[in-house]
Coordinates of C-alpha atoms and ligand atoms in Angstrom, one line a residue:
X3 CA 17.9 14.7 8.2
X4 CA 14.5 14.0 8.8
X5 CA 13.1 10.0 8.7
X6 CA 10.8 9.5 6.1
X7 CA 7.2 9.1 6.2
X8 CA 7.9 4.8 5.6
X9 CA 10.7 3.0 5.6
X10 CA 10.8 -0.7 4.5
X11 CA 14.0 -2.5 5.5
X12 CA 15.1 -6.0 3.9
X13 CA 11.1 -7.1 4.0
X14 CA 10.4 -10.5 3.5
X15 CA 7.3 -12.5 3.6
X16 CA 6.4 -16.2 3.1
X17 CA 3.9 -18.2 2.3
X18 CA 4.2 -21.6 3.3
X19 CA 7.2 -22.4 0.5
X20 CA 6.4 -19.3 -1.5
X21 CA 8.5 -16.1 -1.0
X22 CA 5.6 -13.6 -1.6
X23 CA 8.0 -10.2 -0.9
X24 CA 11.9 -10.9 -1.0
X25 CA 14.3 -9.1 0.9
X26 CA 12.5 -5.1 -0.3
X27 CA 14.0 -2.1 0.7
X28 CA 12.2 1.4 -0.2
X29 CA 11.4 5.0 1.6
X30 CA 8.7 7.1 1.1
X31 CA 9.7 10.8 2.0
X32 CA 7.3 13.3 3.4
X33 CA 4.7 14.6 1.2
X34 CA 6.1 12.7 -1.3
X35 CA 4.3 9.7 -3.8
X36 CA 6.2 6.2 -4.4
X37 CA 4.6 4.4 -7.0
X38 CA 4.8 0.5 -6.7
X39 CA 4.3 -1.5 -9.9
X40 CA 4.8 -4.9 -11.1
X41 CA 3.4 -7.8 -12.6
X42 CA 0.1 -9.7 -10.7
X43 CA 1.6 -12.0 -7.8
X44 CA 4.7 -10.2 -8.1
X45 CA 3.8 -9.7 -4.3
X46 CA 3.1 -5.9 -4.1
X47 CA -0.4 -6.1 -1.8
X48 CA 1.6 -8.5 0.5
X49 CA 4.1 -6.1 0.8
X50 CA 1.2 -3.6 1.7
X51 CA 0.0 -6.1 4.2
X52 CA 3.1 -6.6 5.8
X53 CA 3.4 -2.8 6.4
X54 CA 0.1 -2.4 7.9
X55 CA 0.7 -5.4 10.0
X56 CA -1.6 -8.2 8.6
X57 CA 1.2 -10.7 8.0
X58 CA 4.3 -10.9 9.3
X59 CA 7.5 -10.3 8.1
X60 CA 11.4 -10.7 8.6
X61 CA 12.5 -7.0 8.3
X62 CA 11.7 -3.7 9.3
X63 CA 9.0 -1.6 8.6
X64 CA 9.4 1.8 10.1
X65 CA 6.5 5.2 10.2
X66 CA 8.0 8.3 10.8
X67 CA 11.8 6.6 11.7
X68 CA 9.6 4.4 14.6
X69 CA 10.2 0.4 14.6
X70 CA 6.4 -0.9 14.1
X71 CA 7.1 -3.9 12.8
X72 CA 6.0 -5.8 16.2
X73 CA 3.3 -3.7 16.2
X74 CA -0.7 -4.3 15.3
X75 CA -2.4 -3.0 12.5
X76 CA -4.7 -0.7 14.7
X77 CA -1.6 0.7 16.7
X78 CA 0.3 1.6 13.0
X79 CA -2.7 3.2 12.3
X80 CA -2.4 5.3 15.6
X81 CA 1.1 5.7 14.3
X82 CA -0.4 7.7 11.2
X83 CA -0.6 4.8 8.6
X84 CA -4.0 4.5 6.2
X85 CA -4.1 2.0 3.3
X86 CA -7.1 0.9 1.0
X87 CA -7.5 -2.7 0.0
X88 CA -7.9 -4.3 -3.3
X89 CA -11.5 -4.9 -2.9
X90 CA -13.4 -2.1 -1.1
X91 CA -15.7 -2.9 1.9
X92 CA -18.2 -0.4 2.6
X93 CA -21.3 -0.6 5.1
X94 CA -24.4 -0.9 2.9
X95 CA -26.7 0.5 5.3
X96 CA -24.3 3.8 6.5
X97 CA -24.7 6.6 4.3
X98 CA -21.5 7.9 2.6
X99 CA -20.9 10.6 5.1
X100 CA -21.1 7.9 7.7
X101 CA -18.9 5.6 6.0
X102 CA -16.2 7.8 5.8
X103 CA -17.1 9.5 9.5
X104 CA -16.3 5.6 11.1
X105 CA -12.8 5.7 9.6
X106 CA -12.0 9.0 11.8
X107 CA -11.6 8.6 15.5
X108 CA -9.3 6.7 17.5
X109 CA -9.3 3.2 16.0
X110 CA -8.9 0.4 18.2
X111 CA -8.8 -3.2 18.1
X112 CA -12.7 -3.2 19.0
X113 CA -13.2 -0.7 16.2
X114 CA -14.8 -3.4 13.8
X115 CA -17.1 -4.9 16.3
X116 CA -17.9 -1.3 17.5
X117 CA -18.9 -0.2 14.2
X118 CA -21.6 -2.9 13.8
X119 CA -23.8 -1.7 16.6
X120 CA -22.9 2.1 17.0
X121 CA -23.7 4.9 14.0
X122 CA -21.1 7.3 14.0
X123 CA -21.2 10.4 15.2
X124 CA -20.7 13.0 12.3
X125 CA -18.5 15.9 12.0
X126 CA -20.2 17.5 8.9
X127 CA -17.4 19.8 8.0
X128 CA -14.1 17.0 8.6
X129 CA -16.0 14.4 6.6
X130 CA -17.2 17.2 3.8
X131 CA -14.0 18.1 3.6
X132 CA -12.2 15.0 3.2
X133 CA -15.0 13.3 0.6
X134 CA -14.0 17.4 -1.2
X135 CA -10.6 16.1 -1.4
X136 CA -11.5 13.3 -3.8
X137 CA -13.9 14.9 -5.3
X138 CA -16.8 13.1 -4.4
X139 CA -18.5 16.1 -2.1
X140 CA -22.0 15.8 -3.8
X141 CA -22.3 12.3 -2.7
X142 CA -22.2 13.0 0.9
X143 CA -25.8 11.7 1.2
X144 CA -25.9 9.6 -0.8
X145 CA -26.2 5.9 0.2
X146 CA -23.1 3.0 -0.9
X147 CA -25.4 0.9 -3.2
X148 CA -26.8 3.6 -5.1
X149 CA -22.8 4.2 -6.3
X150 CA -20.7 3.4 -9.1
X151 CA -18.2 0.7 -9.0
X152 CA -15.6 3.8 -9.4
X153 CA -17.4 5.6 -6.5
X154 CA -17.3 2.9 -4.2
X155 CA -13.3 2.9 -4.8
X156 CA -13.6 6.8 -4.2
X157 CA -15.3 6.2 -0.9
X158 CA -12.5 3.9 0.2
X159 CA -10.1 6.5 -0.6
X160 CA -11.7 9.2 1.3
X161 CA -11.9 6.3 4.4
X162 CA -7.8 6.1 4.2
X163 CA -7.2 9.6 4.1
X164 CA -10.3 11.0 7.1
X165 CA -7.7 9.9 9.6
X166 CA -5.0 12.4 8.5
X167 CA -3.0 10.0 8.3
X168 CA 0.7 10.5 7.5
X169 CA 1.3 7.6 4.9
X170 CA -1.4 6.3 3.2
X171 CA -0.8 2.7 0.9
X172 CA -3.0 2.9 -1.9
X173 CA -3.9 -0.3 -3.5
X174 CA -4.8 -0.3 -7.0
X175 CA -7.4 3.2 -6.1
X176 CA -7.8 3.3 -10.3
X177 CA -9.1 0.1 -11.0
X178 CA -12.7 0.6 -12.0
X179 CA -12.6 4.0 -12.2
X180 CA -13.0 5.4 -15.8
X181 CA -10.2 7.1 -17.8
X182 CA -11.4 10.9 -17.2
X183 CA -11.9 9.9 -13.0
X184 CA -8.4 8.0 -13.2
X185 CA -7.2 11.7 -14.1
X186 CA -9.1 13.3 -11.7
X187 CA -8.2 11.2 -9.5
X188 CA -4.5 11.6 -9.8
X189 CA -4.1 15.2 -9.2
X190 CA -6.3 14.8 -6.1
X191 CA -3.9 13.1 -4.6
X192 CA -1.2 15.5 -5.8
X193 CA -3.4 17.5 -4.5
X194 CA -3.5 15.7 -0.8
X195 CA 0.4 16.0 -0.6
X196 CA 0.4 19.3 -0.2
X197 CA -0.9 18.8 3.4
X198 CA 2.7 16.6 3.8
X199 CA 0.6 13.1 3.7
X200 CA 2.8 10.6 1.7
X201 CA 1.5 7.6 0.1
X202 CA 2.8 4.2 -1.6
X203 CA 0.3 4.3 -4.7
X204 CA 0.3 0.8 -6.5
X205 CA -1.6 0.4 -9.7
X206 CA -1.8 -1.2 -13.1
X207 CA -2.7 1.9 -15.2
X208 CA 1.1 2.7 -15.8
X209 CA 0.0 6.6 -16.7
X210 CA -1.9 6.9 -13.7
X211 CA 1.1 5.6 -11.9
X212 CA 4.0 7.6 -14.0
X213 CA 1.9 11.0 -14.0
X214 CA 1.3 11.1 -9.9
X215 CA 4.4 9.4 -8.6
X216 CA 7.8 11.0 -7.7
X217 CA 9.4 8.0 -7.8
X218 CA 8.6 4.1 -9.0
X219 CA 9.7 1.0 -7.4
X220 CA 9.5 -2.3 -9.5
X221 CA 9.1 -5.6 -8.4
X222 CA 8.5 -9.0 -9.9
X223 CA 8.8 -11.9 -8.3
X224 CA 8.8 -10.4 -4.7
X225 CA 12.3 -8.8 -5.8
X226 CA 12.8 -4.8 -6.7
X227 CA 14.4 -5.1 -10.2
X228 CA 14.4 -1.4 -10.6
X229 CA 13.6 1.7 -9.2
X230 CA 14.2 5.4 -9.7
X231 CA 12.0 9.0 -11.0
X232 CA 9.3 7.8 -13.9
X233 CA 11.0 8.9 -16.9
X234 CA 13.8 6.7 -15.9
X235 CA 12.0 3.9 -15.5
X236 CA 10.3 4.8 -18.2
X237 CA 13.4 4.1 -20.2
X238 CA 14.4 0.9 -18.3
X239 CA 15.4 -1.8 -20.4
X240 CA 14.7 -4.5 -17.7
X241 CA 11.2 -3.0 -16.9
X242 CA 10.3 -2.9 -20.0
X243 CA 11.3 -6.8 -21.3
X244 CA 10.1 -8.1 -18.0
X245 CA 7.1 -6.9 -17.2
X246 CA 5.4 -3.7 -19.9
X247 CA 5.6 -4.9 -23.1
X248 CA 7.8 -3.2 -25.7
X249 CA 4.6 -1.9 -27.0
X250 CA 3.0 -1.0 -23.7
X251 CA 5.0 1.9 -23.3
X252 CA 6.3 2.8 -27.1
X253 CA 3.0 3.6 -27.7
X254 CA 1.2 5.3 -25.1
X255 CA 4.1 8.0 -23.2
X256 CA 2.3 8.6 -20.0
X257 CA 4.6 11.7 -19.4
X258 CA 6.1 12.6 -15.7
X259 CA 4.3 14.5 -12.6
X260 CA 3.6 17.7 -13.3
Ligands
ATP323 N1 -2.9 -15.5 1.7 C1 -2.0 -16.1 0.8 N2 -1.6 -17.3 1.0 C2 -0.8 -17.9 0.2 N3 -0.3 -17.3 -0.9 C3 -0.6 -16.0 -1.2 C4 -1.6 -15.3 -0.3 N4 -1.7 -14.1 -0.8 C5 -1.0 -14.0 -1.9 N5 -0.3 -15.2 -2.1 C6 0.6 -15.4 -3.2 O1 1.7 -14.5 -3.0 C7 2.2 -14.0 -4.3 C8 2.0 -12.5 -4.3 O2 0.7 -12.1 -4.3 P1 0.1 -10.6 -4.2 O3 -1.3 -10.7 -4.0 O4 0.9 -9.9 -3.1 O5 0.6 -10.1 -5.6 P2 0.2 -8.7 -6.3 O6 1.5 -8.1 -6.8 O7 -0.6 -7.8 -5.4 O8 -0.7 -9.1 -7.5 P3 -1.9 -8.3 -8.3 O9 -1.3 -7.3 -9.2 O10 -2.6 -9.4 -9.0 O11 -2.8 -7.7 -7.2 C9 1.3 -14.7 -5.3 O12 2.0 -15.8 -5.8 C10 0.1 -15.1 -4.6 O13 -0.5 -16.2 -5.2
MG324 MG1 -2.5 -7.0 -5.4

C-alpha cells in the first residue's frame, strides 16, 4: 500500500490556554480532494499551519509517508507541499506571470528576501500553463492591482500549484470569487488531480466543498466530529445541528463530485 499524499497524526496545537487543533487525525490519498469544513475558530487554518510548519505541534504530520513535522516550512515545501493563505499576498509591482514565475524554483529560507531585490526569470510556457489550469491564462500580463478581488485569490492559487507540488492546502480559494468562478473554479481543481496532485480544500461555500471533494472532514472546536464521502455527511445528524443549519442544507442540495 502506498503512503498517502498527507498524513496528519493525533495533531494538536495550542495557543497559550486555547487548544486551537485537538488531537486530528486525517489522510489525503493521491490525487485525491479532502474537504475540511467547520465553523470559524473551529481551528481548520491552524491545522493548515501546523502542516506547513508555521506553528508547532504535538503530533505527526507526514508528505508522502516522510516524518516532517520537525521540519521548516521551506523544506516541506521541497518535500512537495503548496498551501494558499486566507488573505492573498501578491507583489504589486510584478506582473501576473511574474507573480506566479517567483513561486516556481527551489524555495529557500532566503526565498522572501530574494524576491524583493531579484525579478524572476520567466518560463513563459510553465507559468502559461499553470495560470491555464485556473483559468486565468488571459491575465498573464496583466498587472495584480488592475485585478478582481476573485482574481487576486486566482493568482494565489496558480502560486500553490507552479511548484508541482504533490499536496496542495487550500484555504478558503472561494471566498470572493463569484458563484459562476466558484464553479469554475471547482472543476479546475478536479481538473488538477488528474496530474496525481492532492489537496486539503477548506471552504465555507458547502457546494463548492461537497461538489469537488472526495471526502469531508468536520471539525468544531479543534475536534473532528465527523468525517466520511459528501453525501454522507450530507446526511449527518451531528453536522447538521452543530454547525449547517437545518436549513442550510434542506434547502440548497449541493450534490456529490461528479
Ligand atoms: N495566532 C494566534 N494566537 C492565538 N490564538 C489564535 C491564533 N490564531 C488563531 N487563534 C485562535 O485559534 C482558534 C482557531 O482559529 P483558526 O483561525 O484556526 O480557525 P478557522 O477554523 O480557520 O476559522 P475561520 O473559518 O474563521 O477562518 C480560534 O479560537 C482563534 O481565535
Ligand atoms: Mg481560517
Amino acid at each position: 500500500m502506498t503512503a498517502p499524499a498527507l498524513a496528519v497524526r493525533g495533531v494538536s496545537v495550542r495557543y497559550g490556554g486555547l487548544r486551537a487543533v485537538s488531537n486530528v487525525s486525517l489522510e489525503v490519498p493521491d490525487g485525491k480532494i479532502v474537504g475540511l469544513i467547520g465553523p470559524n475558530g473551529a481551528g481548520k487554518t491552524t491545522l493548515v499551519d501546523a502542516i506547513a510548519g508555521f506553528v508547532a505541534c504535538d503530533g505527526r504530520v507526514e508528505i508522502a509517508g516522510q516524518d516532517v513535522t520537525r521540519l521548516k516550512p521551506h523544506a516541506r515545501v521541497r518535500r512537495g507541499l503548496g498551501r494558499t493563505w486566507q488573505a492573498v499576498e501578491l507583489f504589486d509591482d510584478l506582473s501576473v506571470a511574474e507573480n506566479v514565475a517567483v513561486a516556481i524554483g527551489t524555495p529557500s529560507p532566503w526565498a522572501t528576501v530574494k524576491e524583493l531585490f531579484i525579478k524572476p526569470t520567466l518560463d513563459k510556457a510553465r507559468v502559461g500553463g499553470v495560470l491555464d489550469s485556473v483559468g486565468i491564462g488571459h491575465l498573464f500580463e496583466a498587472m495584480p492591482t488592475e485585478l478582481s478581488e476573485g482574481q487576486r485569490k486566482l493568482v494565489g492559487i496558480a502560486r500553490a500549484f507552479a511548484g508541482s507540488p504533490r499536496v496542495v492546502c487550500l484555504d478558503e480559494p472561494a471566498a470572493g470569487l463569484d458563484t459562476s468562478e466558484t464553479r469554475a473554479l471547482g472543476l479546475q481543481l478536479r481538473g488538477l488531480t488528474s496530474g496525481g496532485t492532492s489537496m486539503l480544500l477548506i471552504d465555507h461555500d458547502i457546494g463548492f466543498v461537497f461538489g469537488t471533494c472526495d471526502h469531508v472532514v468536520v471539525v468544531e472546536f479543534g475536534e473532528v466530529i465527523a468525517e466520511g464521502p459528501p453525501h454522507e455527511i450530507y446526511a449527518n445528524e451531528r453536522v447538521i445541528e452543530a454547525y449547517l443549519g437545518s436549513s442550510a442544507l434542506r434547502t440548497n442540495d449541493p450534490g456529490g463530485p461528479s
